[in-house]
Tab-separated table of C-alpha atoms in Angstrom:
chain	number	residue	atom	x	y	z
S	1003	UNK	CA	-17.046	-3.442	-24.639
S	1004	UNK	CA	-17.657	-0.202	-22.731
S	1005	UNK	CA	-21.274	0.220	-24.880
S	1006	UNK	CA	-22.384	-3.151	-23.681
S	1007	UNK	CA	-21.416	-2.996	-20.517
S	1008	UNK	CA	-23.604	0.647	-20.167
S	1009	UNK	CA	-26.447	-1.347	-21.561
S	1010	UNK	CA	-26.391	-4.051	-18.671
S	1011	UNK	CA	-25.777	-1.357	-16.669
S	1012	UNK	CA	-28.249	1.201	-17.350
S	1013	UNK	CA	-26.134	4.269	-17.193
S	1014	UNK	CA	-24.035	6.320	-19.675
S	1015	UNK	CA	-19.847	5.046	-20.234
S	1016	UNK	CA	-16.992	7.019	-21.481
S	1017	UNK	CA	-14.048	4.839	-23.324
S	1018	UNK	CA	-11.186	6.792	-22.615
S	1019	UNK	CA	-8.158	6.492	-25.814
S	1020	UNK	CA	-4.977	6.994	-22.847
S	1021	UNK	CA	-1.615	7.440	-24.721
S	1022	UNK	CA	0.605	3.968	-26.146
S	1023	UNK	CA	3.904	3.233	-25.443
S	1024	UNK	CA	6.313	3.451	-26.622
S	1025	UNK	CA	6.209	6.235	-27.792
S	1026	UNK	CA	3.994	7.702	-24.626
S	1027	UNK	CA	5.918	6.003	-21.943
S	1028	UNK	CA	4.732	6.024	-18.177
S	1029	UNK	CA	3.101	8.211	-16.506
S	1030	UNK	CA	1.185	9.456	-20.348
S	1031	UNK	CA	-1.289	6.986	-19.068
S	1032	UNK	CA	-1.530	7.064	-16.044
S	1033	UNK	CA	-2.127	10.858	-16.107
S	1034	UNK	CA	-4.430	10.468	-19.019
S	1035	UNK	CA	-6.680	8.038	-16.588
S	1036	UNK	CA	-6.615	11.357	-13.763
S	1037	UNK	CA	-8.011	13.520	-16.270
S	1038	UNK	CA	-10.230	11.175	-17.743
S	1039	UNK	CA	-12.112	11.807	-13.851
S	1040	UNK	CA	-11.579	14.822	-13.779
S	1041	UNK	CA	-13.372	15.788	-16.907
S	1042	UNK	CA	-16.687	13.695	-15.348
S	1043	UNK	CA	-16.180	15.251	-12.060
S	1044	UNK	CA	-15.612	18.784	-13.337
S	1045	UNK	CA	-19.284	18.123	-15.406
S	1046	UNK	CA	-20.684	17.546	-11.974
S	1047	UNK	CA	-21.272	14.182	-11.931
S	1048	UNK	CA	-20.889	12.944	-8.219
S	1049	UNK	CA	-18.036	9.938	-7.260
S	1050	UNK	CA	-20.581	7.564	-5.974
S	1051	UNK	CA	-22.361	7.610	-9.767
S	1052	UNK	CA	-19.306	7.034	-11.232
S	1053	UNK	CA	-17.836	3.365	-11.866
S	1054	UNK	CA	-14.616	2.599	-13.302
S	1055	UNK	CA	-13.271	-0.322	-15.466
S	1056	UNK	CA	-10.988	-1.327	-17.549
S	1057	UNK	CA	-9.064	-4.587	-19.161
S	1058	UNK	CA	-5.803	-6.071	-19.000
S	1059	UNK	CA	-3.331	-2.954	-19.012
S	1060	UNK	CA	-6.555	-0.942	-18.623
S	1061	UNK	CA	-7.368	-3.167	-14.967
S	1062	UNK	CA	-4.097	-1.396	-13.788
S	1063	UNK	CA	-4.526	1.911	-14.971
S	1064	UNK	CA	-7.908	1.442	-13.096
S	1065	UNK	CA	-6.425	0.515	-10.198
S	1066	UNK	CA	-3.711	3.242	-10.009
S	1067	UNK	CA	-6.070	5.727	-10.605
S	1068	UNK	CA	-8.119	4.636	-7.442
S	1069	UNK	CA	-4.706	4.657	-6.013
S	1070	UNK	CA	-4.442	8.046	-6.858
S	1071	UNK	CA	-7.253	9.449	-5.355
S	1072	UNK	CA	-6.848	7.722	-2.253
S	1073	UNK	CA	-3.530	8.809	-1.553
S	1074	UNK	CA	-4.794	12.326	-2.610
S	1075	UNK	CA	-7.782	11.895	-0.069
S	1076	UNK	CA	-10.078	12.461	-3.084
S	1077	UNK	CA	-13.625	10.891	-3.002
S	1078	UNK	CA	-13.667	7.033	-5.001
S	1079	UNK	CA	-15.782	5.710	-7.521
S	1080	UNK	CA	-18.295	3.902	-6.350
S	1081	UNK	CA	-16.540	0.465	-7.716
S	1082	UNK	CA	-14.596	-0.862	-10.277
S	1083	UNK	CA	-14.362	-3.480	-13.009
S	1084	UNK	CA	-11.261	-4.833	-13.503
S	1085	UNK	CA	-10.837	-7.852	-16.924
S	1086	UNK	CA	-8.234	-10.388	-17.070
S	1087	UNK	CA	-5.877	-7.614	-15.158
S	1088	UNK	CA	-2.396	-7.405	-15.841
S	1089	UNK	CA	-1.334	-6.407	-12.353
S	1090	UNK	CA	2.351	-7.145	-11.902
S	1091	UNK	CA	4.754	-6.187	-14.407
S	1092	UNK	CA	8.024	-8.278	-12.732
S	1093	UNK	CA	5.587	-10.489	-14.205
S	1094	UNK	CA	6.315	-13.115	-11.075
S	1095	UNK	CA	2.761	-14.587	-11.738
S	1096	UNK	CA	3.048	-18.372	-11.746
S	1097	UNK	CA	0.229	-19.291	-14.461
S	1098	UNK	CA	2.866	-17.401	-16.558
S	1099	UNK	CA	5.087	-20.655	-16.999
S	1100	UNK	CA	1.577	-23.434	-16.235
S	1101	UNK	CA	-0.734	-21.502	-18.645
S	1102	UNK	CA	1.391	-20.674	-21.506
S	1103	UNK	CA	0.230	-23.760	-23.458
S	1104	UNK	CA	-2.931	-23.162	-23.621
S	1105	UNK	CA	-3.285	-19.648	-23.884
S	1106	UNK	CA	-3.656	-18.195	-27.527
S	1107	UNK	CA	-2.571	-15.124	-26.542
S	1108	UNK	CA	-0.598	-13.309	-23.931
S	1109	UNK	CA	2.849	-14.600	-23.491
S	1110	UNK	CA	5.285	-13.625	-20.671
S	1111	UNK	CA	7.714	-13.177	-23.943
S	1112	UNK	CA	5.266	-10.726	-25.146
S	1113	UNK	CA	4.361	-8.914	-22.050
S	1114	UNK	CA	8.086	-8.031	-21.210
S	1115	UNK	CA	8.302	-6.282	-24.774
S	1116	UNK	CA	5.271	-4.031	-23.500
S	1117	UNK	CA	6.383	-3.506	-20.354
S	1118	UNK	CA	10.284	-2.397	-21.763
S	1119	UNK	CA	8.201	0.061	-24.257
S	1120	UNK	CA	6.321	1.568	-21.181
S	1121	UNK	CA	8.656	1.840	-18.356
S	1122	UNK	CA	11.085	4.954	-17.917
S	1123	UNK	CA	15.175	3.470	-17.258
S	1124	UNK	CA	15.361	2.898	-13.490
S	1125	UNK	CA	11.593	2.889	-12.863
S	1126	UNK	CA	11.156	0.401	-9.777
S	1127	UNK	CA	8.953	-2.627	-11.587
S	1128	UNK	CA	7.131	-2.807	-8.269
S	1129	UNK	CA	5.612	0.557	-8.157
S	1130	UNK	CA	2.204	0.609	-7.306
S	1131	UNK	CA	1.191	2.967	-9.537
S	1132	UNK	CA	2.442	0.638	-12.355
S	1133	UNK	CA	2.197	-2.803	-10.831
S	1134	UNK	CA	-1.115	-2.306	-8.386
S	1135	UNK	CA	-0.546	-5.803	-7.196
S	1136	UNK	CA	1.867	-3.891	-4.323
S	1137	UNK	CA	-0.120	-1.378	-3.967
S	1138	UNK	CA	-2.099	-0.490	-0.628
S	1139	UNK	CA	-5.965	-1.600	-0.750
S	1140	UNK	CA	-7.601	-0.278	2.556
S	1141	UNK	CA	-10.132	1.823	1.469
S	1142	UNK	CA	-10.307	0.965	-1.511
S	1143	UNK	CA	-14.118	0.711	-3.486
S	1144	UNK	CA	-15.481	-2.705	-4.167
S	1145	UNK	CA	-13.811	-4.451	-6.866
S	1146	UNK	CA	-15.311	-6.694	-9.332
S	1147	UNK	CA	-12.365	-9.519	-11.074
S	1148	UNK	CA	-13.051	-11.206	-14.303
S	1149	UNK	CA	-10.576	-13.672	-15.673
S	1150	UNK	CA	-10.875	-16.930	-17.695
S	1151	UNK	CA	-8.807	-19.931	-16.262
S	1152	UNK	CA	-6.950	-20.757	-19.606
S	1153	UNK	CA	-4.801	-17.283	-19.455
S	1154	UNK	CA	-1.705	-16.641	-18.537
S	1155	UNK	CA	-2.817	-13.520	-16.183
S	1156	UNK	CA	-4.404	-15.751	-14.111
S	1157	UNK	CA	-2.246	-15.710	-10.981
S	1158	UNK	CA	-2.246	-11.625	-11.414
S	1159	UNK	CA	-6.109	-11.952	-10.440
S	1160	UNK	CA	-5.854	-14.610	-8.322
S	1161	UNK	CA	-3.524	-12.954	-6.234
S	1162	UNK	CA	-4.665	-9.024	-6.364
S	1163	UNK	CA	-8.589	-10.605	-5.591
S	1164	UNK	CA	-6.414	-11.691	-1.924
S	1165	UNK	CA	-4.679	-8.726	-1.121
S	1166	UNK	CA	-7.411	-6.581	-1.812
S	1167	UNK	CA	-9.651	-9.081	0.433
S	1168	UNK	CA	-6.796	-8.821	2.855
S	1169	UNK	CA	-7.091	-5.416	3.332
S	1170	UNK	CA	-11.057	-5.583	4.187
S	1171	UNK	CA	-12.053	-4.676	0.361
S	1172	UNK	CA	-15.122	-6.307	-0.993
S	1173	UNK	CA	-13.716	-8.297	-3.893
S	1174	UNK	CA	-15.711	-10.183	-6.209
S	1175	UNK	CA	-13.279	-12.964	-8.184
S	1176	UNK	CA	-15.113	-14.831	-11.143
S	1177	UNK	CA	-13.065	-17.336	-12.980
S	1178	UNK	CA	-14.730	-18.468	-16.755
S	1179	UNK	CA	-13.748	-21.918	-17.197
S	1180	UNK	CA	-11.535	-21.660	-20.157
S	1181	UNK	CA	-12.115	-18.209	-21.393
S	1182	UNK	CA	-9.374	-16.001	-22.220
S	1183	UNK	CA	-7.872	-12.545	-22.041
S	1184	UNK	CA	-10.226	-10.188	-22.169
S	1185	UNK	CA	-12.772	-12.609	-23.872
S	1186	UNK	CA	-15.866	-10.158	-23.761
S	1187	UNK	CA	-14.262	-7.979	-25.941
S	1188	UNK	CA	-15.604	-10.509	-28.115
S	1189	UNK	CA	-19.302	-10.538	-27.118
S	1190	UNK	CA	-21.141	-10.085	-30.374
S	1191	UNK	CA	-20.266	-13.838	-31.021
S	1192	UNK	CA	-19.579	-15.416	-27.815
S	1193	UNK	CA	-22.342	-16.349	-24.766
S	1194	UNK	CA	-19.819	-16.121	-22.328
S	1195	UNK	CA	-18.536	-12.760	-23.080
S	1196	UNK	CA	-21.967	-11.859	-23.228
S	1197	UNK	CA	-23.209	-12.795	-19.631
S	1198	UNK	CA	-19.813	-11.898	-18.312
S	1199	UNK	CA	-21.112	-8.361	-19.204
S	1200	UNK	CA	-24.384	-8.480	-17.831
S	1201	UNK	CA	-23.035	-10.163	-14.435
S	1202	UNK	CA	-20.615	-6.560	-14.736
S	1203	UNK	CA	-23.440	-5.106	-15.198
S	1204	UNK	CA	-25.790	-6.076	-11.900
S	1205	UNK	CA	-21.942	-5.671	-9.666
S	1206	UNK	CA	-22.014	-1.679	-10.576
S	1207	UNK	CA	-25.988	-1.371	-10.780
S	1208	UNK	CA	-26.052	-2.821	-7.111
S	1209	UNK	CA	-22.929	-0.472	-6.061
S	1210	UNK	CA	-23.724	2.738	-7.741
S	1211	UNK	CA	-25.580	4.908	-6.471
S	1212	UNK	CA	-28.601	7.226	-8.283
S	1213	UNK	CA	-28.292	9.288	-10.533
């Protein structure tokens, strides 16, 4: 998916193999996202030439990185691409229940298992570093949010769009009919996956500076 997104945006890509829980709970992945950003910046790549993104938990890491850079008064990426974002690890989204019968992949019980493996003991699940839905989005770069209508995480995406938009962030929300979690991953066999990647490529090209 990363390679095909790069083709669509006509840019080079870097896929980040961040450390995973339970062997590496928070803040390992959070630190790895920053390390990837530092790597690109140390290579002389301007922040305005970088688009960052991810799917599911990777989308959450994308938002966590933006918040970390903003709080550190650092330059921000040109834009963010968020596919089926998991933004609320308190699992309060209404579609976790209302879409459970049509989502074949992601269910609340499974998400709770993942969250339990990721969180250190005693950490607040509303901490914006892990649940970016509760972050301060002011001055964030433009966002493209892509989510399927059949996802239990649909509410994580729509609430994110509303909160970021209320903070005067330029947000594009695409809800793809009858699509499931992270459907662009299956772009080789799924026309809607290819179309979603084409849309993401166009969005990135509009917002990214010239190299």
